[in-house]
Coordinates of N, CA and C in Angstrom, one line a residue:
R7 N 101.9 91.3 115.2 CA 101.5 92.6 115.9 C 100.8 93.5 114.9
V8 N 100.0 94.4 115.4 CA 99.3 95.3 114.5 C 100.2 96.2 113.7
G9 N 101.3 96.6 114.4 CA 102.3 97.5 113.7 C 102.8 96.9 112.4
E10 N 103.1 95.6 112.5 CA 103.6 94.9 111.3 C 102.5 94.9 110.2
V11 N 101.3 94.5 110.6 CA 100.3 94.4 109.6 C 100.0 95.8 109.0
T12 N 100.0 96.8 109.9 CA 99.7 98.2 109.4 C 100.7 98.6 108.4
K13 N 102.0 98.2 108.5 CA 103.0 98.6 107.6 C 102.6 98.0 106.2
K14 N 102.3 96.7 106.2 CA 102.0 96.0 104.9 C 100.7 96.6 104.4
Q15 N 99.7 96.8 105.3 CA 98.4 97.4 104.8 C 98.6 98.8 104.3
S16 N 99.5 99.6 104.9 CA 99.8 100.9 104.5 C 100.2 100.9 103.0
E17 N 101.1 100.0 102.7 CA 101.6 99.9 101.3 C 100.4 99.6 100.4
L18 N 99.6 98.6 100.8 CA 98.5 98.3 99.9 C 97.5 99.4 99.8
Y19 N 97.2 100.1 100.9 CA 96.3 101.2 100.8 C 96.9 102.4 100.0
K20 N 98.2 102.6 100.1 CA 98.8 103.6 99.4 C 98.7 103.3 97.9
A21 N 98.9 102.1 97.5 CA 98.8 101.7 96.1 C 97.4 102.0 95.6
M22 N 96.4 101.8 96.5 CA 95.0 102.1 96.0 C 94.7 103.6 96.2
G23 N 95.5 104.3 96.9 CA 95.3 105.7 97.1 C 94.3 105.9 98.3
V24 N 94.2 105.0 99.2 CA 93.3 105.1 100.3 C 94.1 105.1 101.6
T25 N 93.5 105.8 102.6 CA 94.2 105.9 103.9 C 93.7 104.9 104.8
P26 N 94.5 104.0 105.4 CA 94.1 103.0 106.3 C 93.5 103.6 107.6
P27 N 92.5 103.0 108.1 CA 91.9 103.5 109.4 C 92.8 103.3 110.5
N28 N 93.7 102.3 110.4 CA 94.7 102.1 111.5 C 95.6 103.2 111.7
T29 N 95.9 104.0 110.7 CA 96.7 105.1 110.8 C 96.1 106.2 111.8
L30 N 94.8 106.3 111.7 CA 94.1 107.2 112.6 C 94.2 106.7 114.0

């Protein structure tokens, strides 16, 4: 599901200091 991927992506983006577009 997208929710699960978003959670993992959020951590990756946070580590890079970037906001994932999925959050919007």
